Coordinates of C-alpha atoms in Angstrom, one line a residue:
M1 CA 161.6 18.1 95.5
S2 CA 165.2 18.9 94.6
H3 CA 166.3 22.4 94.3
F4 CA 167.9 21.4 91.0
D5 CA 164.4 20.7 89.4
R6 CA 163.9 24.5 89.2
P7 CA 165.5 27.1 86.9
V8 CA 168.6 28.7 88.1
S9 CA 166.8 32.0 88.5
E10 CA 164.5 30.4 91.1
I11 CA 167.5 28.9 93.0
T12 CA 169.3 32.2 93.3
E13 CA 166.1 34.0 94.3
S14 CA 165.5 31.4 97.1
I15 CA 169.0 32.1 98.4
R16 CA 168.5 35.9 98.3
N17 CA 165.2 35.7 100.2
G18 CA 166.7 33.5 102.8
S19 CA 164.6 30.3 102.3
V20 CA 167.7 28.3 101.6
T21 CA 171.5 29.0 101.9
C22 CA 174.3 28.5 99.5
K23 CA 175.7 25.9 101.9
E24 CA 172.6 23.9 101.7
I25 CA 172.4 24.0 97.9
V26 CA 176.1 23.0 97.5
S27 CA 175.7 20.2 100.1
E28 CA 172.8 18.8 98.0
S29 CA 175.1 18.8 95.0
L30 CA 178.0 17.1 96.8
E31 CA 175.6 14.5 98.2
R32 CA 174.2 13.7 94.8
I33 CA 177.7 13.4 93.3
S34 CA 178.7 11.0 96.1
A35 CA 175.5 8.9 95.4
T36 CA 176.0 8.7 91.6
Q37 CA 179.7 8.9 90.9
Q38 CA 180.4 5.2 91.1
K39 CA 177.5 4.4 88.9
F40 CA 178.0 7.0 86.1
G41 CA 181.6 8.3 86.5
A42 CA 180.8 11.8 85.4
Y43 CA 183.7 13.4 87.4
I44 CA 187.4 13.2 87.5
T45 CA 188.2 15.6 90.3
L46 CA 185.8 16.6 93.2
L47 CA 186.2 19.8 95.1
E48 CA 184.3 19.2 98.3
N49 CA 186.3 21.3 100.6
Q50 CA 186.8 24.2 98.2
A51 CA 183.1 24.2 97.3
A52 CA 182.0 24.2 101.0
E53 CA 184.3 27.0 101.8
R54 CA 183.1 29.0 98.8
A55 CA 179.5 28.5 99.8
E56 CA 180.1 29.8 103.3
Q57 CA 181.8 32.9 101.9
L58 CA 178.9 33.6 99.7
D59 CA 176.4 33.2 102.6
K60 CA 178.3 35.9 104.5
L61 CA 177.8 38.5 101.8
D62 CA 175.3 41.3 102.5
T63 CA 172.0 41.6 100.7
D64 CA 173.1 44.2 98.1
A65 CA 176.2 42.1 97.2
K66 CA 174.1 39.0 96.6
K67 CA 171.8 40.9 94.2
E68 CA 174.7 41.5 91.9
L69 CA 175.5 37.8 91.5
P70 CA 173.5 36.1 88.7
L71 CA 174.7 32.6 89.7
L72 CA 174.7 33.1 93.5
G73 CA 175.5 29.7 95.1
V74 CA 174.7 27.7 92.0
P75 CA 176.8 24.5 91.7
V76 CA 178.6 24.2 88.4
A77 CA 180.7 21.3 86.9
V78 CA 183.6 22.1 84.6
K79 CA 185.0 20.0 81.8
D80 CA 188.5 18.9 82.7
N81 CA 190.2 20.5 79.7
I82 CA 189.5 24.0 81.2
C83 CA 192.3 25.3 83.4
T84 CA 191.5 25.8 87.1
R85 CA 194.1 27.5 89.3
G86 CA 195.4 25.1 92.0
V87 CA 193.2 22.2 90.8
A88 CA 194.3 19.4 88.5
T89 CA 193.4 19.8 84.8
T90 CA 194.0 16.4 83.3
C91 CA 192.2 16.4 79.9
G92 CA 191.5 12.8 80.7
S93 CA 195.1 11.9 79.8
R94 CA 198.0 10.3 81.5
M95 CA 200.1 13.0 79.9
L96 CA 198.5 15.6 82.2
E97 CA 197.4 13.4 85.1
S98 CA 199.4 15.6 87.6
F99 CA 199.2 19.0 85.9
V100 CA 198.0 21.7 88.2
P101 CA 197.6 25.1 86.3
P102 CA 198.9 28.2 88.0
Y103 CA 196.1 30.3 86.5
N104 CA 192.4 30.2 85.7
A105 CA 190.7 30.1 82.3
T106 CA 188.7 33.3 81.6
V107 CA 185.5 31.4 82.0
I108 CA 186.5 30.2 85.5
D109 CA 187.1 33.8 86.6
A110 CA 183.7 34.7 85.0
L111 CA 181.9 31.9 87.0
D112 CA 183.6 33.1 90.2
A113 CA 182.6 36.7 89.6
A114 CA 179.0 35.6 89.0
G115 CA 178.9 33.8 92.4
A116 CA 178.9 30.2 91.1
V117 CA 180.4 27.4 93.1
I118 CA 182.6 24.9 91.1
V119 CA 182.0 21.5 92.6
G120 CA 184.1 19.3 90.3
K121 CA 185.9 18.7 87.0
T122 CA 184.1 16.4 84.6
N123 CA 185.3 13.4 82.6
L124 CA 186.0 13.7 78.8
D125 CA 187.4 11.8 75.9
E126 CA 191.2 12.2 76.1
F127 CA 192.1 15.7 75.0
A128 CA 188.5 16.1 73.9
M129 CA 189.2 13.6 71.0
G130 CA 186.2 11.3 70.8
S131 CA 182.4 11.0 70.7
S132 CA 181.6 8.6 73.5
T133 CA 183.8 9.5 76.6
E134 CA 185.4 6.0 76.4
T135 CA 188.9 7.2 75.7
S136 CA 189.6 8.9 79.0
Y137 CA 192.6 7.7 81.1
A138 CA 190.3 8.2 84.1
G139 CA 187.8 5.6 82.9
I140 CA 184.5 5.7 81.1
T141 CA 181.4 7.7 81.8
R142 CA 178.0 6.1 81.5
N143 CA 174.7 7.5 80.3
P144 CA 172.4 8.3 83.3
H145 CA 169.3 7.2 81.2
D146 CA 170.9 3.7 80.6
P147 CA 174.3 2.9 82.2
E148 CA 175.0 0.4 79.5
R149 CA 175.1 3.1 76.9
I150 CA 177.5 6.0 76.1
P151 CA 176.7 9.5 77.3
G152 CA 178.3 10.9 74.1
G153 CA 181.4 12.9 73.9
S154 CA 183.7 14.5 74.3
S155 CA 181.8 16.5 76.9
G156 CA 180.1 13.3 78.2
G157 CA 181.0 14.0 81.8
S158 CA 179.5 17.5 81.7
A159 CA 176.3 16.3 80.1
A160 CA 176.0 13.3 82.5
A161 CA 176.6 15.6 85.5
V162 CA 173.6 17.6 84.6
A163 CA 171.4 14.7 83.4
S164 CA 172.1 12.8 86.7
G165 CA 170.9 15.8 88.7
T166 CA 174.2 16.5 90.5
V167 CA 174.4 20.1 89.2
P168 CA 172.0 22.4 87.4
L169 CA 174.7 23.8 85.1
S170 CA 178.0 22.7 83.6
I171 CA 180.3 23.9 80.9
G172 CA 181.9 21.9 78.1
S173 CA 183.8 22.5 74.9
D174 CA 182.6 21.8 71.3
T175 CA 185.1 21.2 68.5
G176 CA 182.9 19.2 66.2
G177 CA 179.7 18.5 68.2
S178 CA 181.2 17.8 71.6
I179 CA 178.6 19.7 73.6
R180 CA 175.5 19.0 71.3
Q181 CA 176.1 15.3 70.8
P182 CA 176.3 14.3 74.5
C183 CA 173.4 16.6 75.4
S184 CA 171.3 14.9 72.8
H185 CA 172.2 11.5 74.2
C186 CA 171.7 12.5 77.8
G187 CA 168.5 14.5 77.3
V188 CA 169.7 17.9 78.4
A189 CA 170.2 21.2 76.6
G190 CA 173.5 22.4 75.2
L191 CA 174.8 25.3 73.2
K192 CA 177.8 25.8 71.0
P193 CA 178.2 29.6 70.7
T194 CA 179.5 31.5 67.7
Y195 CA 183.2 31.0 67.4
G196 CA 184.7 33.9 69.3
R197 CA 181.7 34.5 71.5
V198 CA 183.3 32.9 74.6
S199 CA 187.0 33.3 75.4
R200 CA 189.2 30.2 74.8
Y201 CA 191.9 31.5 77.1
G202 CA 192.7 28.6 79.5
L203 CA 191.0 26.0 77.3
V204 CA 193.6 23.3 76.5
A205 CA 193.7 23.4 72.8
F206 CA 192.6 20.5 70.5
A207 CA 191.8 22.3 67.2
S208 CA 192.1 26.0 67.8
S209 CA 190.1 27.2 64.9
L210 CA 187.2 25.0 65.8
D211 CA 187.1 24.8 69.7
Q212 CA 184.5 26.8 71.5
I213 CA 183.4 26.7 75.2
G214 CA 179.7 26.5 75.8
P215 CA 176.9 26.0 78.5
I216 CA 175.0 22.8 79.4
A217 CA 171.8 22.9 81.5
M218 CA 168.5 21.1 82.0
N219 CA 166.5 23.9 80.5
V220 CA 167.1 26.4 77.7
E221 CA 166.6 29.5 79.9
D222 CA 169.5 28.5 82.0
L223 CA 171.7 28.3 78.9
G224 CA 171.0 31.9 78.3
T225 CA 171.8 32.8 81.8
L226 CA 175.1 31.0 81.8
L227 CA 176.1 32.2 78.3
E228 CA 175.7 35.8 79.4
V229 CA 178.1 35.1 82.3
L230 CA 180.7 33.3 80.1
S231 CA 180.7 35.7 77.1
L232 CA 182.7 38.6 78.5
P233 CA 185.2 40.2 76.1
D234 CA 188.7 39.0 76.7
P235 CA 191.9 40.7 75.2
R236 CA 193.9 37.6 76.2
D237 CA 192.2 35.6 73.4
S238 CA 193.1 37.0 70.0
T239 CA 190.2 35.1 68.4
N240 CA 187.7 36.6 70.9
G241 CA 185.0 38.6 69.1
R242 CA 184.5 41.0 72.0
K243 CA 180.7 40.6 71.7
A244 CA 179.1 39.9 75.0
F245 CA 175.7 38.1 74.9
V246 CA 172.8 39.9 76.6
N247 CA 170.1 37.7 77.9
S248 CA 166.6 39.0 77.8
P249 CA 163.2 37.7 79.1
D250 CA 161.7 38.5 75.6
I251 CA 163.7 35.5 74.2
Y252 CA 161.6 33.1 76.1
S253 CA 158.0 34.1 75.2
G254 CA 157.4 30.9 73.2
D255 CA 156.1 32.8 70.3
L256 CA 157.8 31.9 67.0
H257 CA 155.7 34.1 64.6
G258 CA 157.9 35.8 62.0
L259 CA 160.6 33.1 62.1
T260 CA 161.3 31.2 58.9
L261 CA 163.3 28.0 59.4
G262 CA 165.1 26.0 56.7
I263 CA 165.0 22.2 56.5
P264 CA 168.3 21.2 54.8
R265 CA 167.6 18.1 52.7
E266 CA 171.2 16.8 53.2
Y267 CA 170.5 16.2 56.9
F268 CA 167.6 13.9 56.4
G269 CA 168.9 11.3 54.0
E270 CA 170.0 7.7 54.4
G271 CA 171.4 6.8 57.8
L272 CA 169.0 8.8 60.0
S273 CA 167.2 6.4 62.4
P274 CA 163.4 6.3 62.6
E275 CA 163.6 7.3 66.3
V276 CA 165.6 10.4 65.6
R277 CA 163.5 11.3 62.5
S278 CA 160.3 11.0 64.5
G279 CA 161.6 13.3 67.2
I280 CA 162.7 16.0 64.7
E281 CA 159.4 15.8 62.9
Q282 CA 157.6 16.4 66.2
A283 CA 159.9 19.4 67.0
I284 CA 159.1 20.8 63.6
E285 CA 155.4 20.4 64.2
D286 CA 155.8 22.1 67.6
C287 CA 157.5 25.1 66.0
K288 CA 154.7 25.3 63.4
Q289 CA 152.1 25.4 66.2
R290 CA 153.9 28.3 67.7
G291 CA 154.0 30.3 64.5
A292 CA 157.2 29.4 62.7
S293 CA 157.2 28.7 58.9
F294 CA 159.4 26.3 57.1
I295 CA 161.1 26.1 53.7
D296 CA 163.3 23.4 52.1
V297 CA 166.9 24.4 51.6
S298 CA 170.2 22.8 50.4
I299 CA 173.8 22.9 51.6
P300 CA 175.5 21.3 48.6
N301 CA 179.0 21.0 50.1
L302 CA 177.8 19.4 53.3
Q303 CA 178.7 16.0 51.8
F304 CA 182.4 16.9 52.3
A305 CA 182.0 18.2 55.9
I306 CA 183.2 15.0 57.7
A307 CA 186.3 14.6 55.5
T308 CA 187.1 18.3 55.8
Y309 CA 186.6 18.4 59.5
Y310 CA 188.9 15.4 60.2
I311 CA 191.6 16.8 58.0
I312 CA 191.6 20.2 59.7
C313 CA 191.1 19.0 63.3
T314 CA 193.8 16.4 63.1
A315 CA 196.2 18.8 61.5
E316 CA 195.7 21.4 64.3
A317 CA 195.8 18.6 66.9
S318 CA 199.2 17.4 65.7
S319 CA 200.5 21.0 66.0
N320 CA 198.9 21.8 69.4
L321 CA 200.0 18.5 71.0
A322 CA 203.6 18.9 69.9
R323 CA 204.2 20.8 73.1
Y324 CA 203.8 17.6 75.2
D325 CA 207.3 16.4 75.0
G326 CA 208.0 15.5 78.6
V327 CA 210.3 18.4 79.2
K328 CA 208.4 21.4 80.4
Y329 CA 205.4 19.9 82.1
G330 CA 203.2 16.8 82.0
F331 CA 204.2 13.1 82.0
R332 CA 207.9 12.2 81.5
A333 CA 209.1 8.7 80.9
K334 CA 211.8 7.6 83.2
D335 CA 215.2 5.8 82.6
Q336 CA 215.7 6.9 79.0
R337 CA 219.3 7.1 77.6
S338 CA 218.9 10.2 75.4
L339 CA 216.7 13.2 74.9
V340 CA 215.2 11.7 71.7
D341 CA 214.4 8.5 73.6
M342 CA 212.8 10.5 76.3
Y343 CA 210.6 12.4 73.8
E344 CA 209.5 9.2 72.1
A345 CA 208.8 7.2 75.3
S346 CA 207.0 10.1 77.0
R347 CA 204.6 10.5 74.0
E348 CA 204.2 6.7 73.6
Q349 CA 203.3 6.2 77.2
G350 CA 201.5 9.5 77.9
F351 CA 199.0 9.5 75.0
G352 CA 196.2 7.0 74.4
A353 CA 195.4 5.3 71.1
E354 CA 192.9 7.8 69.8
V355 CA 195.2 10.8 70.4
K356 CA 198.1 9.0 68.7
R357 CA 195.8 8.2 65.7
R358 CA 194.9 11.9 65.3
I359 CA 198.4 13.1 65.7
M360 CA 199.6 10.7 63.0
L361 CA 196.8 11.7 60.7
G362 CA 197.4 15.4 61.2
T363 CA 201.2 15.0 60.7
Y364 CA 200.5 13.2 57.5
V365 CA 198.1 15.8 56.0
L366 CA 200.6 18.6 56.9
S367 CA 203.6 16.8 55.4
A368 CA 205.4 18.4 52.5
G369 CA 204.1 15.8 50.0
Y370 CA 200.5 15.9 51.0
Y371 CA 199.8 19.4 52.3
D372 CA 198.3 20.7 49.0
A373 CA 196.4 17.5 48.3
Y374 CA 194.7 17.3 51.8
Y375 CA 195.1 20.2 54.2
L376 CA 194.9 23.1 51.6
K377 CA 192.0 21.5 49.8
A378 CA 190.2 21.0 53.1
A379 CA 190.7 24.6 54.0
R380 CA 189.2 25.7 50.7
V381 CA 186.2 23.3 51.1
R382 CA 185.7 24.8 54.6
T383 CA 185.3 28.2 53.0
L384 CA 182.7 26.8 50.6
I385 CA 180.7 25.2 53.4
G386 CA 180.7 28.6 55.2
Q387 CA 179.5 30.3 52.0
D388 CA 176.7 27.7 51.7
F389 CA 175.4 28.6 55.1
D390 CA 175.6 32.3 54.3
R391 CA 173.4 31.8 51.2
V392 CA 170.9 29.7 53.1
F393 CA 170.6 32.3 55.9
E394 CA 169.5 34.9 53.3
K395 CA 166.3 32.9 53.0
C396 CA 165.7 31.9 56.6
Q397 CA 166.6 32.8 60.2
A398 CA 167.6 29.3 61.3
L399 CA 168.0 25.7 60.3
V400 CA 166.5 22.6 61.9
A401 CA 168.4 19.3 61.8
P402 CA 169.2 16.1 63.8
V403 CA 172.1 16.2 66.3
T404 CA 173.1 12.5 65.8
P405 CA 172.0 9.7 63.4
T406 CA 170.8 7.5 66.3
P407 CA 170.1 7.5 70.0
A408 CA 173.0 6.6 72.3
F409 CA 174.7 3.3 71.3
K410 CA 176.0 0.8 73.8
L411 CA 179.4 1.0 75.4
G412 CA 182.1 -0.6 73.3
E413 CA 179.8 -0.9 70.3
K414 CA 181.9 1.3 68.0
S415 CA 185.3 1.4 69.9
E416 CA 187.0 -0.9 67.4
D417 CA 185.8 1.0 64.3
P418 CA 187.1 4.6 64.4
I419 CA 185.5 5.5 61.0
E420 CA 182.1 4.5 62.3
M421 CA 182.7 6.5 65.4
Y422 CA 183.7 9.6 63.4
L423 CA 180.5 9.4 61.4
T424 CA 178.4 9.9 64.5
D425 CA 179.5 13.6 64.2
I426 CA 178.1 13.9 60.6
Y427 CA 175.4 16.4 61.6
T428 CA 177.4 18.6 64.0
V429 CA 180.8 19.3 62.5
S430 CA 179.5 21.7 59.8
A431 CA 178.6 24.3 62.4
N432 CA 182.1 24.3 63.8
L433 CA 183.6 24.6 60.3
A434 CA 181.4 27.6 59.5
G435 CA 181.8 29.2 63.0
I436 CA 178.1 29.5 63.5
P437 CA 176.1 28.9 66.7
A438 CA 174.1 25.7 67.2
I439 CA 172.0 24.3 70.0
S440 CA 170.7 20.8 71.0
V441 CA 167.4 20.6 72.8
P442 CA 165.6 17.4 74.0
C443 CA 162.6 16.4 71.8
A444 CA 160.0 13.7 71.9
N445 CA 161.1 10.0 71.5
P446 CA 158.4 7.3 72.2
N447 CA 161.1 4.7 72.7
G448 CA 162.5 6.2 75.8
L449 CA 166.1 7.0 75.0
P450 CA 166.8 10.8 74.7
V451 CA 166.9 12.4 71.3
G452 CA 167.9 16.0 70.5
V453 CA 166.9 18.4 67.8
Q454 CA 169.5 20.8 66.5
F455 CA 169.0 24.4 65.5
M456 CA 171.7 26.5 63.7
A457 CA 171.6 30.2 63.1
P458 CA 173.9 32.9 61.6
K459 CA 176.9 34.2 63.6
W460 CA 176.0 36.0 66.8
K461 CA 172.3 35.0 66.7
E462 CA 172.3 32.8 69.8
D463 CA 169.1 34.6 70.9
T464 CA 167.3 33.0 67.9
L465 CA 168.5 29.6 69.0
L466 CA 167.4 30.1 72.6
R467 CA 164.0 31.3 71.4
L468 CA 163.6 28.2 69.3
G469 CA 164.9 25.8 71.9
H470 CA 162.7 27.3 74.6
A471 CA 159.6 26.9 72.5
V472 CA 160.4 23.2 71.7
Q473 CA 161.1 22.5 75.4
K474 CA 157.9 24.3 76.5
S475 CA 155.9 22.2 74.0

């Protein structure tokens, strides 16, 4: 049996009691990556030497020091839009193919302090813009459950790394569902924390008011373990809420008595596939068996969520990506006659089609003639969506919903239709717009392809989500 078939707490306990070493655990991870990388393409950069050296250092620690490390020797994969000192951070783009950050993201320092071993940087849609991990300059990632299908995106590499058994934990980023959607497609658990729970310092920005780093794991308990490590207060991030998450064994009792969950009717209308609907209904039944009660609720402005999201995220992307001009760092086009030519050629050659599309959309909605009609109106609707959630949470402690309309679709199936691709985020973007936490947990699907159930809760109530997710997974 693999060491990675067990919860992280059992892996670390095995290391502490001497039944296995950090070096052996990390070696197993690197061997599995070597055996699966060509088939699934989950990673962009592998850190074999650094990981082996780190494991040896951890093995040399004394017993007392090892007790203080909650992720002692645990291999972790990191999405390649999170800065790692001395290690390339490409964002899946030609623009940053040779960028090596001189500093760590806060979450990387947190992983190091907890005793984790980073074994590689994972693939993603270019600059985290996509829902299928097909837009990466490094190539596509495939779903470990069916290599002819997408793993989801943009954190497809991080989800596939866990689903293929190469690591027990990974971290991704979620701007409009980019953790939850690939976790649903790959059959693993993933959490988008409350906006501000985890520091964004060192996360390469896509849409700054929406982006949030979060954990991915095979089981829900490990999500809580990793979230506690990642959620340290950080004065370097002005949007950080300074609210550390405290994990507790009480969360994972499996008892849901006293919890009232809302079923928002807007999430269960036309377009939801029978396979996904069946899985969600089974998850609802599992929660009922464990003591939860359910009520019907409504989020009236949810119908505007996709339009609102794609106005706001493209506007912020056009602003954030203006820094990539070929001057300070990143790709620079050669043999240009003027500064303006160099700007234009660097961005033309450095960015892929999807990134260019979003920059152009964002520039349009921010332009003088259309700012009021599009961006300002979207900002107001975003406020209304947040108020809808606030009202609903006065009646219940959490919401249950699908993560995606369908199971994973085939590679290339939606590549030529960006609107259809954008609509795959229809059930996830609202949580980012409202800044609330949301989780994806695998649920039953008789047809074989993974399906996830989504739970959403009020801000800072990740414990409620973990409680629900663990109960479903236990069932």
